[in-house]
PDB file of C-alpha atoms and ligand atoms in Angstrom:
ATOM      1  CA  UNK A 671     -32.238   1.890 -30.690  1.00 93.00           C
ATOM      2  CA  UNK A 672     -29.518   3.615 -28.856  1.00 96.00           C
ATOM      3  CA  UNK A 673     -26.374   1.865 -29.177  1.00 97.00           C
ATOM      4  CA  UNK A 674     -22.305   1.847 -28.308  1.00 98.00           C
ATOM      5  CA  UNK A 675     -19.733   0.420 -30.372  1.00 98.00           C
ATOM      6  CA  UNK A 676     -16.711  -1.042 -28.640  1.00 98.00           C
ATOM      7  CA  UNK A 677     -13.914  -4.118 -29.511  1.00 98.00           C
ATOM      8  CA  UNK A 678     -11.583  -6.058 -27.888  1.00 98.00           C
ATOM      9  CA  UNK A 679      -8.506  -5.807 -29.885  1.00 98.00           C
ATOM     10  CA  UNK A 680     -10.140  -5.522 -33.334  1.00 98.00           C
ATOM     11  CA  UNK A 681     -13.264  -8.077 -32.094  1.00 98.00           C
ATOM     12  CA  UNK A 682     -15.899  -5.628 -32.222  1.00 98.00           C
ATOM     13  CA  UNK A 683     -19.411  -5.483 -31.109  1.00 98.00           C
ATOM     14  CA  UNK A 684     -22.558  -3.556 -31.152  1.00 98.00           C
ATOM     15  CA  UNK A 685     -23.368  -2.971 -27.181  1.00 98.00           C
ATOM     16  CA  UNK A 686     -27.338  -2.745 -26.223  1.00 97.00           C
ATOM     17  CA  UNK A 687     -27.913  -2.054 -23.263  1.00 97.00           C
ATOM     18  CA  UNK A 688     -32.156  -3.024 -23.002  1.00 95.00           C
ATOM     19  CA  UNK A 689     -32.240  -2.023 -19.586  1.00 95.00           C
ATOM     20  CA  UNK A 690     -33.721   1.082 -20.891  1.00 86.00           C
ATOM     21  CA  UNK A 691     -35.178   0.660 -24.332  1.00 89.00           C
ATOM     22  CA  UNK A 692     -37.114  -1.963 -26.484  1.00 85.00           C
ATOM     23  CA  UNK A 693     -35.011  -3.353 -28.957  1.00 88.00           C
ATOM     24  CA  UNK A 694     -36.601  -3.070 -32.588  1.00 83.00           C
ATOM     25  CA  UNK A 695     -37.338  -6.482 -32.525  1.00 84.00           C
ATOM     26  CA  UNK A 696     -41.274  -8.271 -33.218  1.00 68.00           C
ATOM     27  CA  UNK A 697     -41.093 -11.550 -31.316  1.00 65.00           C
ATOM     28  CA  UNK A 698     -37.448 -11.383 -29.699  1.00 69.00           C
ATOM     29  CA  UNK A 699     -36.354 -12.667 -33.048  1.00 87.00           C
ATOM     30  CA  UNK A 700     -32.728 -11.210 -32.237  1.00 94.00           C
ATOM     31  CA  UNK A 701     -31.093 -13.917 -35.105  1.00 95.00           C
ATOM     32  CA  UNK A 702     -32.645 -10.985 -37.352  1.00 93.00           C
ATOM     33  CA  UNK A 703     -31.563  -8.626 -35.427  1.00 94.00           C
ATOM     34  CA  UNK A 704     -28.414  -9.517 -35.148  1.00 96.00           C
ATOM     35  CA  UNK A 705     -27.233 -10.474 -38.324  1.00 95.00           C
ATOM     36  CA  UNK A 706     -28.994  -7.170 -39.801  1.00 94.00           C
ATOM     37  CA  UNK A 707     -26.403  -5.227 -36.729  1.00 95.00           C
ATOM     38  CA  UNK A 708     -24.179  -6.651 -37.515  1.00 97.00           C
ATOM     39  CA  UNK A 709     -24.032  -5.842 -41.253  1.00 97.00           C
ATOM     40  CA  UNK A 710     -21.153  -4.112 -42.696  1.00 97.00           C
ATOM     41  CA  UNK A 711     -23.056  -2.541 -45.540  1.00 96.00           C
ATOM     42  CA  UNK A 712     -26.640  -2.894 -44.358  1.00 94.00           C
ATOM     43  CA  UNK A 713     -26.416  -2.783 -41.075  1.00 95.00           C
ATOM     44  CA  UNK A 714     -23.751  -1.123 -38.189  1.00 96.00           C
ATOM     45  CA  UNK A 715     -21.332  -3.488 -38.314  1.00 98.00           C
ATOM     46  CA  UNK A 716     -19.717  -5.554 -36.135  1.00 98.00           C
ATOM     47  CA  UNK A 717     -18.003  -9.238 -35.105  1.00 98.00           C
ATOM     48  CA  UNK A 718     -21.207 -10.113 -32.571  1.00 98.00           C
ATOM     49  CA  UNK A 719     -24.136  -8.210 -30.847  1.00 98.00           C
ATOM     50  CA  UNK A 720     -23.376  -7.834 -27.145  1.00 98.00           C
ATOM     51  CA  UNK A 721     -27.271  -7.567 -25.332  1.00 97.00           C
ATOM     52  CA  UNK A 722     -27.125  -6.379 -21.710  1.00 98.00           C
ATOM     53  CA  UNK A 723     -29.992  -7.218 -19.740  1.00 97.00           C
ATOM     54  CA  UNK A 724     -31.495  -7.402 -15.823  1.00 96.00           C
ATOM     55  CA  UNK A 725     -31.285 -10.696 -14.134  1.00 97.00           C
ATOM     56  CA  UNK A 726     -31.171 -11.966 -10.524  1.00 97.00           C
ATOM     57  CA  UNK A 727     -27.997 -13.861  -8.817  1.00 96.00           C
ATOM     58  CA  UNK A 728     -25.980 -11.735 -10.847  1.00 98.00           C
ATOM     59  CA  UNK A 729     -25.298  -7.805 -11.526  1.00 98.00           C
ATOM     60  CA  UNK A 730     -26.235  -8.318 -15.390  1.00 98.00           C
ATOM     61  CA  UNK A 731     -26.554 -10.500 -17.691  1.00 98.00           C
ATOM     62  CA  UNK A 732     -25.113 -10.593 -21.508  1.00 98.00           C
ATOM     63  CA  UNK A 733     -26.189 -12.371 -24.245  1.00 97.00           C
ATOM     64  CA  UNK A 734     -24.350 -12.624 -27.367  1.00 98.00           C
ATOM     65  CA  UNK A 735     -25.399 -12.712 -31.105  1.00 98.00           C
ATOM     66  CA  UNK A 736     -22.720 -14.138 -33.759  1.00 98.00           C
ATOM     67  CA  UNK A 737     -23.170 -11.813 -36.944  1.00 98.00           C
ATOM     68  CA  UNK A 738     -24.765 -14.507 -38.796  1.00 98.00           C
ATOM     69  CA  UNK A 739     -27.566 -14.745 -35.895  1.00 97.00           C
ATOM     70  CA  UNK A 740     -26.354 -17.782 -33.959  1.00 97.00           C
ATOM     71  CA  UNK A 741     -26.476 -17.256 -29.933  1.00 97.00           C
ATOM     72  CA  UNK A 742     -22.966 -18.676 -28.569  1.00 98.00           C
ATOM     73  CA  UNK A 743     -22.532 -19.271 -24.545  1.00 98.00           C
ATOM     74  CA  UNK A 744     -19.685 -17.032 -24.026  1.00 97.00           C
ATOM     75  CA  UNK A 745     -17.176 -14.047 -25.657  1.00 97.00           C
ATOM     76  CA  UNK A 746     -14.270 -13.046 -23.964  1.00 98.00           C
ATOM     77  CA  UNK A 747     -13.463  -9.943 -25.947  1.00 98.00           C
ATOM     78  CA  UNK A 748     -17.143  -9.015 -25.144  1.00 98.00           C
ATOM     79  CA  UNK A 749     -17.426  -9.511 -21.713  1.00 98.00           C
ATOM     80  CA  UNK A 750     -14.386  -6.840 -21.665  1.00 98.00           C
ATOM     81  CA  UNK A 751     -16.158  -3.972 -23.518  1.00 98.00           C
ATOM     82  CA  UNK A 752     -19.332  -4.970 -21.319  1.00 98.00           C
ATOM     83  CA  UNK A 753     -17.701  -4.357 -18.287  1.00 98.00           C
ATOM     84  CA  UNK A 754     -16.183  -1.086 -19.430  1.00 97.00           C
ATOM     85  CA  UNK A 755     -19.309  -0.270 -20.543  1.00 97.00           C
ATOM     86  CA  UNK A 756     -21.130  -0.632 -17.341  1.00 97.00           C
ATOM     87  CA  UNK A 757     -18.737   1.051 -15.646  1.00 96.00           C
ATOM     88  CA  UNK A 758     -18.276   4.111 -17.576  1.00 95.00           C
ATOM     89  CA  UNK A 759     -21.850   4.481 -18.707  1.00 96.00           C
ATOM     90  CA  UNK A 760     -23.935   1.869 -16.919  1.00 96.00           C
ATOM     91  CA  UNK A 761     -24.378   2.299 -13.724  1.00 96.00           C
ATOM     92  CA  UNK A 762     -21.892  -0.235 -11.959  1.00 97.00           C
ATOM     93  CA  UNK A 763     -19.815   1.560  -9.862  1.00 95.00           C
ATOM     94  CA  UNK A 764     -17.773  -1.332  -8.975  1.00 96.00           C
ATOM     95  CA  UNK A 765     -14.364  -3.288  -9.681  1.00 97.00           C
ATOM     96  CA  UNK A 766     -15.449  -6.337  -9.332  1.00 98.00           C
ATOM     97  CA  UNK A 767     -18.432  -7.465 -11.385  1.00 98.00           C
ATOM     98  CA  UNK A 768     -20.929 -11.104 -12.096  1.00 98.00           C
ATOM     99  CA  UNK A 769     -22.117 -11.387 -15.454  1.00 98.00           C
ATOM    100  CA  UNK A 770     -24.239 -14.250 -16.380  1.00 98.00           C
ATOM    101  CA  UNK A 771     -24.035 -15.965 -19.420  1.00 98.00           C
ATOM    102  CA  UNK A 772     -25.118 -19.300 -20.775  1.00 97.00           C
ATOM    103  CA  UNK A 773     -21.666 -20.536 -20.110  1.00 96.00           C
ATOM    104  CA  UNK A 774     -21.848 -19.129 -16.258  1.00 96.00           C
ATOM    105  CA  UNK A 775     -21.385 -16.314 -14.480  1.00 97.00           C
ATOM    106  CA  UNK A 776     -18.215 -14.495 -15.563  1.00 97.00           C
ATOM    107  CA  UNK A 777     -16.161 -12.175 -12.894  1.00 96.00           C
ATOM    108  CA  UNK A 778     -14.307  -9.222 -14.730  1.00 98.00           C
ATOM    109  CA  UNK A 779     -12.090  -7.116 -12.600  1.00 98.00           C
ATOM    110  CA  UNK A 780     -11.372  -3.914 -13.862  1.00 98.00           C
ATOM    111  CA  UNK A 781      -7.795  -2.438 -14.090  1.00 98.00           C
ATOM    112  CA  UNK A 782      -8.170   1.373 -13.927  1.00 95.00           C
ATOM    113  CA  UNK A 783      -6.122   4.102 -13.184  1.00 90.00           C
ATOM    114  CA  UNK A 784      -7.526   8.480 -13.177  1.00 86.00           C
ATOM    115  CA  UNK A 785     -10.371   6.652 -12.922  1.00 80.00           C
ATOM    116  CA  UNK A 786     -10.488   5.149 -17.053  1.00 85.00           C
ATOM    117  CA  UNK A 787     -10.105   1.304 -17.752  1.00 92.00           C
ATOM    118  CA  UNK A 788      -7.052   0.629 -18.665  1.00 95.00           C
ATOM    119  CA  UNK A 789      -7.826  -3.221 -18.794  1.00 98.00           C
ATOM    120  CA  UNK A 790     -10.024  -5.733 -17.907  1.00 98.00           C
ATOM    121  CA  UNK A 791      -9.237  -9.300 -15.573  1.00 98.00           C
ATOM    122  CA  UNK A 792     -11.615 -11.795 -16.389  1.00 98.00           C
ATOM    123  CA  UNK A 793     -12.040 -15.066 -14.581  1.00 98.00           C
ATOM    124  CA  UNK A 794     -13.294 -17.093 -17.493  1.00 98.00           C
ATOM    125  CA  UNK A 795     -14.022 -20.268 -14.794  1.00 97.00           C
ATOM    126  CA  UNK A 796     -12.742 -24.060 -15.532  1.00 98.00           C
ATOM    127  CA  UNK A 797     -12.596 -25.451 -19.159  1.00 98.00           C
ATOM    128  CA  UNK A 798     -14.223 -28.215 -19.974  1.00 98.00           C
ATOM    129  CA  UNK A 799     -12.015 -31.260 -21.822  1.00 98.00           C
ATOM    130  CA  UNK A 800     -14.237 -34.273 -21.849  1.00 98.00           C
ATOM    131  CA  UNK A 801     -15.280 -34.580 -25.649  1.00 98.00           C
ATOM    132  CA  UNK A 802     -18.551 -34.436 -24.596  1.00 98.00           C
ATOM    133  CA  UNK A 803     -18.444 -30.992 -22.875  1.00 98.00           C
ATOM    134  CA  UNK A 804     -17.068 -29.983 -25.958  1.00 98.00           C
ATOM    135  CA  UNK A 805     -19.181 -31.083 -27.655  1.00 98.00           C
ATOM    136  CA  UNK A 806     -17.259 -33.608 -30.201  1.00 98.00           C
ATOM    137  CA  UNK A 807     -18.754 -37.183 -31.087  1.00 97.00           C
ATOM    138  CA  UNK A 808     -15.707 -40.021 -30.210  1.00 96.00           C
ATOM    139  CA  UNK A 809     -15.343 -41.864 -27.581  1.00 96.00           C
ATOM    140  CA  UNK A 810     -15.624 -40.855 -24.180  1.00 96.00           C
ATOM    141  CA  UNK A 811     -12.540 -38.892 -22.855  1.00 98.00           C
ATOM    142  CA  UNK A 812     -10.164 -35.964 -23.551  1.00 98.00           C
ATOM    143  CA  UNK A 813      -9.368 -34.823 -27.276  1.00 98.00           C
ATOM    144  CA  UNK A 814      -5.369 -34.004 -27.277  1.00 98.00           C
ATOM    145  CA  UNK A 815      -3.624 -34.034 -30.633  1.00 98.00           C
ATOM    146  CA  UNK A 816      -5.778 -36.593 -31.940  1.00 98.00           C
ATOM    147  CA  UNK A 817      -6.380 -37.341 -35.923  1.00 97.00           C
ATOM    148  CA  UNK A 818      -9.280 -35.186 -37.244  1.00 98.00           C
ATOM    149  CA  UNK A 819      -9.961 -36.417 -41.151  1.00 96.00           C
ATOM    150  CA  UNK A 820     -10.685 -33.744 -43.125  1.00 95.00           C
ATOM    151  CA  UNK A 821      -9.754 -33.058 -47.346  1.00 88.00           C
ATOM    152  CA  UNK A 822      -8.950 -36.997 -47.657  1.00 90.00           C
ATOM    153  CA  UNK A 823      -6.298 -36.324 -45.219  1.00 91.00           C
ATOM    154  CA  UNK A 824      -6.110 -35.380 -41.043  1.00 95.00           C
ATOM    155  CA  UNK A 825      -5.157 -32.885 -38.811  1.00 96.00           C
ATOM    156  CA  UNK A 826      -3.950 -32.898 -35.355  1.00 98.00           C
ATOM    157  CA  UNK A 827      -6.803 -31.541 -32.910  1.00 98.00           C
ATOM    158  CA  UNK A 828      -6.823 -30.698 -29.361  1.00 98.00           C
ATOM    159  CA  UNK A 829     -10.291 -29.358 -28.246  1.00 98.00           C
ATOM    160  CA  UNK A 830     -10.841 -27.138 -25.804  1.00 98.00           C
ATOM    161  CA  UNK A 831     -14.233 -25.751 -24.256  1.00 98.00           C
ATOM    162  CA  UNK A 832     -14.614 -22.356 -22.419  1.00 98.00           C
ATOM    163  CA  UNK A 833     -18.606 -22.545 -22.666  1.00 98.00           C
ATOM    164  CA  UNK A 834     -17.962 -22.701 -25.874  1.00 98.00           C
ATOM    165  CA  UNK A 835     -16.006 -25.067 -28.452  1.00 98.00           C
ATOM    166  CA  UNK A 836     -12.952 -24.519 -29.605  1.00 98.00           C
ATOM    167  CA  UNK A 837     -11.127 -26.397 -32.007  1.00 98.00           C
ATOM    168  CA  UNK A 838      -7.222 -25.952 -31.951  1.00 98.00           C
ATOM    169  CA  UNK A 839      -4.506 -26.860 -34.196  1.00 98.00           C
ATOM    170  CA  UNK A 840      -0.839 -26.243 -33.660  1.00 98.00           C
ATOM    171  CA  UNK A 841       1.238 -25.844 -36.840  1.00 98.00           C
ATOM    172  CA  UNK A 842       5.075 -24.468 -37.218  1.00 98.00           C
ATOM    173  CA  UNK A 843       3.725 -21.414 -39.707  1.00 97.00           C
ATOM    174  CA  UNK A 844       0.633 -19.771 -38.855  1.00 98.00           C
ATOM    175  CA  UNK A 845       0.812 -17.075 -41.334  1.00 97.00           C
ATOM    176  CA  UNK A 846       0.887 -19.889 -43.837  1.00 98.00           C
ATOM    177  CA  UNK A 847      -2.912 -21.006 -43.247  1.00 98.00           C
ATOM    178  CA  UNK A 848      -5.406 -20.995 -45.995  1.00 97.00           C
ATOM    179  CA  UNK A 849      -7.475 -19.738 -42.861  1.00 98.00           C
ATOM    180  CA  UNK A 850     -10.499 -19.261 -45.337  1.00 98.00           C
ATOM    181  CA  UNK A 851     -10.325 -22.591 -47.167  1.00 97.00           C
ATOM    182  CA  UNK A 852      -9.462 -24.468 -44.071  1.00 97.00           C
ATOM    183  CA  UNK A 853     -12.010 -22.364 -41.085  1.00 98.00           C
ATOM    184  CA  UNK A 854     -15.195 -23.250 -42.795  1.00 98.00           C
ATOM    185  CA  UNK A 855     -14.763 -26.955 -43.027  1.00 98.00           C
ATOM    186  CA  UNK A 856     -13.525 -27.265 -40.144  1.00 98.00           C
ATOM    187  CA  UNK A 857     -16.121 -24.990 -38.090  1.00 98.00           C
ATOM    188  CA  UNK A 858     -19.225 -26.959 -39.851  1.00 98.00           C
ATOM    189  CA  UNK A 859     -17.020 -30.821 -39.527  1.00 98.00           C
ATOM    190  CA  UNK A 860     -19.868 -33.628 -38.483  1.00 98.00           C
ATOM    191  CA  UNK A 861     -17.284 -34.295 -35.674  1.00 98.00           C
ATOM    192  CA  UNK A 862     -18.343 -30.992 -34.013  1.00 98.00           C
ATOM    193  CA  UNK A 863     -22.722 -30.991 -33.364  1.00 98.00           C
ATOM    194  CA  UNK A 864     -22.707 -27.483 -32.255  1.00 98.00           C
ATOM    195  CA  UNK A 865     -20.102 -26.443 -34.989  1.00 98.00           C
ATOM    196  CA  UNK A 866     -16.965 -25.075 -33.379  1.00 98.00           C
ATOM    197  CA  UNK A 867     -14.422 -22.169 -33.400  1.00 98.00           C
ATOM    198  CA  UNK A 868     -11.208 -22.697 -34.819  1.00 98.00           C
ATOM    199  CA  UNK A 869      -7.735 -21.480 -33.700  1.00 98.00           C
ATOM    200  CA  UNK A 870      -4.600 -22.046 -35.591  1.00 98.00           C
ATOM    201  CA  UNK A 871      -1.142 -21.910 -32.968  1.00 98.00           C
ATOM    202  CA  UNK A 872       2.477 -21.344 -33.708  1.00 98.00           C
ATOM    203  CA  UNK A 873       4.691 -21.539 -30.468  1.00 98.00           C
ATOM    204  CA  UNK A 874       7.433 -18.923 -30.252  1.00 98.00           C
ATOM    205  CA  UNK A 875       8.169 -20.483 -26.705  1.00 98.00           C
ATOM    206  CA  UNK A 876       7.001 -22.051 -23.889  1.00 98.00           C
ATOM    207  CA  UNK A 877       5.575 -18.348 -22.746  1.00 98.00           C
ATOM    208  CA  UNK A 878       4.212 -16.937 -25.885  1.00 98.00           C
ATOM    209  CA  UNK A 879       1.953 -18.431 -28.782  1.00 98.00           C
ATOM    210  CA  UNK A 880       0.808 -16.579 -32.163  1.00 98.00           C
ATOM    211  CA  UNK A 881      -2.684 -17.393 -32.835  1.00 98.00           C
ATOM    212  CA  UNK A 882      -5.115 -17.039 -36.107  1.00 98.00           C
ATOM    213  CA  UNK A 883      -8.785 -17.037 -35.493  1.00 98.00           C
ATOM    214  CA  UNK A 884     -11.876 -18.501 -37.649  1.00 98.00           C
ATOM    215  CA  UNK A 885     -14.568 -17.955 -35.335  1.00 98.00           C
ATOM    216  CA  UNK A 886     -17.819 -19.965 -35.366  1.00 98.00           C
ATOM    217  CA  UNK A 887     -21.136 -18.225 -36.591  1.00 98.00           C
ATOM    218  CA  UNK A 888     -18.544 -14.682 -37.265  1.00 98.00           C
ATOM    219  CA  UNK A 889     -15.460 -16.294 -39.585  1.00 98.00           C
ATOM    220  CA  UNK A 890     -12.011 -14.599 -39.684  1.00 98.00           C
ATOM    221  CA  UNK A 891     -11.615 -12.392 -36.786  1.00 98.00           C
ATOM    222  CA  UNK A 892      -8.887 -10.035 -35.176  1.00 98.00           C
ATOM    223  CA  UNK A 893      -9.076 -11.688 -32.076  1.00 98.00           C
ATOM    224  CA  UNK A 894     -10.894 -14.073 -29.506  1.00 98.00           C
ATOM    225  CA  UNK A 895     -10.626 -13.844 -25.620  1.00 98.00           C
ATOM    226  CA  UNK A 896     -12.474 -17.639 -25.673  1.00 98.00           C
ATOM    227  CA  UNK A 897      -9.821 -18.649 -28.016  1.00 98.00           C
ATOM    228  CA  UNK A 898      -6.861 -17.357 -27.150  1.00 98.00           C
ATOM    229  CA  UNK A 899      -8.370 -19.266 -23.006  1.00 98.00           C
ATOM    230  CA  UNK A 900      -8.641 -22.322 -24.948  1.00 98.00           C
ATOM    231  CA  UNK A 901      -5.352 -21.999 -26.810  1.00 98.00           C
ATOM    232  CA  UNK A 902      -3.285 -21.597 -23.312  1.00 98.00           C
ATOM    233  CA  UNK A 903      -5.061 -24.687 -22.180  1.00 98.00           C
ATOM    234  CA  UNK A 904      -4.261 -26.411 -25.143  1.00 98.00           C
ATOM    235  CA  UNK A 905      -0.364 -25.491 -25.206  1.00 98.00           C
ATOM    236  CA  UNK A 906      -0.056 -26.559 -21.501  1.00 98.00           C
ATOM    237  CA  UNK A 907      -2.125 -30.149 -22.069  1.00 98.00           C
ATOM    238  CA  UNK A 908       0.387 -30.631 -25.545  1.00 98.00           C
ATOM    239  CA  UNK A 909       2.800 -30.034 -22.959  1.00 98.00           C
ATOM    240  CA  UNK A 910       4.660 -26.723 -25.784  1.00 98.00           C
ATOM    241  CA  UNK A 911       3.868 -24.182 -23.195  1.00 98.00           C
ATOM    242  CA  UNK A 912       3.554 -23.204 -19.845  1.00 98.00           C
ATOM    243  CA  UNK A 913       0.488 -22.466 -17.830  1.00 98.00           C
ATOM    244  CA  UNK A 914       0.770 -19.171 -18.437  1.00 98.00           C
ATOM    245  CA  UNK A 915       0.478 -17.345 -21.967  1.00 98.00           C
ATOM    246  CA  UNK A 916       0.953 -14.341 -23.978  1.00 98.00           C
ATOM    247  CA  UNK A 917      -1.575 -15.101 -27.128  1.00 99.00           C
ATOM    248  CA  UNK A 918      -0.904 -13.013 -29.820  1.00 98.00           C
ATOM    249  CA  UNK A 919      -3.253 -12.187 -32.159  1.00 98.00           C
ATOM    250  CA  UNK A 920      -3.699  -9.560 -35.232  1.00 98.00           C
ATOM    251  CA  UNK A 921      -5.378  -7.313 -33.087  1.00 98.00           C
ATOM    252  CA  UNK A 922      -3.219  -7.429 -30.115  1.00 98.00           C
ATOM    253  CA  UNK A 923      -2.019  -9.422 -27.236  1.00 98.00           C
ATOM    254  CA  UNK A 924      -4.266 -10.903 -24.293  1.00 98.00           C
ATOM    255  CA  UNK A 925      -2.495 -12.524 -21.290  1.00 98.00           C
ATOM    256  CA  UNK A 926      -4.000 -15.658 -20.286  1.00 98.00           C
ATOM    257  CA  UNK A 927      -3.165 -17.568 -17.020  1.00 98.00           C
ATOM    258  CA  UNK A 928      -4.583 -21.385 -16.501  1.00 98.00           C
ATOM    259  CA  UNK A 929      -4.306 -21.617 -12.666  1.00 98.00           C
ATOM    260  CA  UNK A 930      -3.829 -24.113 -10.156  1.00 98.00           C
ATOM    261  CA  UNK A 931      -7.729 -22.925  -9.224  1.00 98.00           C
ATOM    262  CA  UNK A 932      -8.520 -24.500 -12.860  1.00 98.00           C
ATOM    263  CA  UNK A 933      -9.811 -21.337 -13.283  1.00 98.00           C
ATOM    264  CA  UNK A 934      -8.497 -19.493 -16.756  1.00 98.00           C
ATOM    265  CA  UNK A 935      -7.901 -15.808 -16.213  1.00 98.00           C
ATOM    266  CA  UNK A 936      -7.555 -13.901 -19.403  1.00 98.00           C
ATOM    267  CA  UNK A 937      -6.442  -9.972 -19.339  1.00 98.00           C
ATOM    268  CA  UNK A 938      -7.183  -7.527 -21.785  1.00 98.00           C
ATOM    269  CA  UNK A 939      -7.962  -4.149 -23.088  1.00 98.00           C
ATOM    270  CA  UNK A 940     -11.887  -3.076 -23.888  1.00 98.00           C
ATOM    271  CA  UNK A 941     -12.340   0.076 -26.558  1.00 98.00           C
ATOM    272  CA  UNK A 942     -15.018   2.444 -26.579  1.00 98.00           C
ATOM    273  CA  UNK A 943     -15.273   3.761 -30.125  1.00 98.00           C
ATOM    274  CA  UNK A 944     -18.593   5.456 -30.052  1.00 98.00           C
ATOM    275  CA  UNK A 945     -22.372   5.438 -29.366  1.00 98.00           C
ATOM    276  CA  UNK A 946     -25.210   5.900 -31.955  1.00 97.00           C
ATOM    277  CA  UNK A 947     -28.967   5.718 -32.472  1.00 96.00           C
ATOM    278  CA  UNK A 948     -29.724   2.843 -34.961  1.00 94.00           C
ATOM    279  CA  UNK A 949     -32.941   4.582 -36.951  1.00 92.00           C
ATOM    280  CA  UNK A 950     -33.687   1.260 -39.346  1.00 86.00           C
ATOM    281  CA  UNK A 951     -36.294  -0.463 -39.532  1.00 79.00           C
ATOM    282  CA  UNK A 952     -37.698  -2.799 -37.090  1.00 74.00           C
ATOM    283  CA  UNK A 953     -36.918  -6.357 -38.348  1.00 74.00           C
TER     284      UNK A 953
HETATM  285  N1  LIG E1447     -18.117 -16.696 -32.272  1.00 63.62           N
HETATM  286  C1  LIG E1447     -17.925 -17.265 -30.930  1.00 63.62           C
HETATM  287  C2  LIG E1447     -18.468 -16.292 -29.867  1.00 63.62           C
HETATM  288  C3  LIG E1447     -17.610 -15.108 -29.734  1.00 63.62           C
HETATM  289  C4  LIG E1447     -16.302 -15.535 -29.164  1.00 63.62           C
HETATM  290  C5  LIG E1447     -15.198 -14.533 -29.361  1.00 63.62           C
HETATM  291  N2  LIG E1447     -15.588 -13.271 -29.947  1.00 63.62           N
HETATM  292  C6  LIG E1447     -14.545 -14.272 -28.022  1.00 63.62           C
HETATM  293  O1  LIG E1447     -13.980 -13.182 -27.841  1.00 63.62           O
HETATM  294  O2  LIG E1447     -14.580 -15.171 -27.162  1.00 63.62           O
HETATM  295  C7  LIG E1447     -18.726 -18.530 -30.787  1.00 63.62           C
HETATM  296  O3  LIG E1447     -19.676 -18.739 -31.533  1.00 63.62           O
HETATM  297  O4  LIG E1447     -18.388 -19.306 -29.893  1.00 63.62           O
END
């Protein structure tokens, strides 16, 4: 299976593009396929499996596998390298792009100049803040810095959806996080039925935010273009920052913009590192 390897500040993904090969796969089962990709030591290795495939209403469609073989809606860091990718080596001659995904179509716009991609605009659509969008059981309504019980004690949660969930917490020392103690229990909490991502947030000001990732279905991360969306919607709702954000993260920095559209724009760079044939065995 002939594959690329690319990442989004550190987020990085194995890129298929099935548009002109079978994937080594008996009866689509791509959680097996993914989380043997995805593999450090038995696998490639990478954060997430990034499938390109044809689809009408759109120019492409990608589908994403986590690298322990769940299928989220959306990844901003991958919808980056995807668009690079078609651009540079699959077939889109174009700026402006549609790629469907389960959480909508998706409109990168690439940033290039002598003809490379320097960056990537995405318009990453509305989020979605009714706890049910989410989803997170409760009452019906928005979740803004509300009590989340957890360890016999609670946290302060806003949660933010960007197709998929995020869960966000805003504390005064991010570096401080037992990120691994903390990211598991609070991905798998009962309060979240489709398990959620989780972003820890220290404000620097009301135009910048530092931001530590446990991402659902992948763990600890170097980045997340869904999370770092959510985050800037989050900062703006708890009223600590403006509309518009510089998230950074310990890969890099993305620039996110909520607008008056209610559409969140998030700008990045895409890597290419480089392409390979993967010779295993089918699974
Ligand atoms: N693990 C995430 C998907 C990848 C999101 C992240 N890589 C991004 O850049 O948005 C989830 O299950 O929702």
């Amino acid at each position: 299976m002939h594959f690329y390897k690319y990442h989004g500040l550190g987020n990085d993904f194995v890129l298929v593009d099935t548009r002109r090969q079978e994937l080594p796969v008996a009866g689509e089962d791509l959680s097996a396929l993914g989380r043997l990709v995805c593999d450090r030591h038995f696998g490639i290795g990478a954060d997430g499996l990034v499938l390109l495939r044809p689809v009408d209403g759109a120019d492409i469609q990608m589908q994403i596998i986590n690298s322990d073989g769940s299928e989220p809606e959306m990844c901003g860091n991958g919808i980056r390298c995807a668009a690079k990718y078609l651009y540079e080596h699959g077939g889109l001659r174009q700026d402006e792009m549609r790629i469907a995904t389960l959480a909508g179509i998706m409109r990168p716009r690439l940033i290039r100049q002598n003809g490379r991609v320097q960056a990537v605009r995405v318009d990453m659509g509305e989020p979605r803040l009714e706890r049910t969008d989410i989803p997170m059981t409760g009452p019906p309504g928005r979740v803004v810095d509300e009590p989340l019980a957890l360890n016999g004690g609670s946290f302060r949660v806003t949660a933010v959806s960007m197709g998929n969930p995020h869960c966000l917490i805003f504390t005064a020392h991010v570096d401080r996080v037992p990120l691994t103690e903390l990211g598991p229990k609070l991905e798998n909490h009962p309060a979240f039925p489709r398990k959620t991502n989780v972003e820890f947030i220290e404000v620097l000001n009301r135009g910048e935010v530092r931001m530590r990732v446990w991402e659902r279905g992948a763990g600890p991360t170097l980045a997340c273009g869904t999370g770092a969306c959510a985050a800037a919607v989050g900062g703006a709702l708890n009223g600590l920052t403006e509309r518009t954000v510089k998230v950074h993260l310990p890969g890099g920095t993305l620039d996110i913009q909520w607008a008056e559209d209610n559409h969140v724009y998030m700008t990045g760079p895409a890597a290419e590192v480089f392409a390979g044939e993967y010779t295993g065995r089918p699974v």
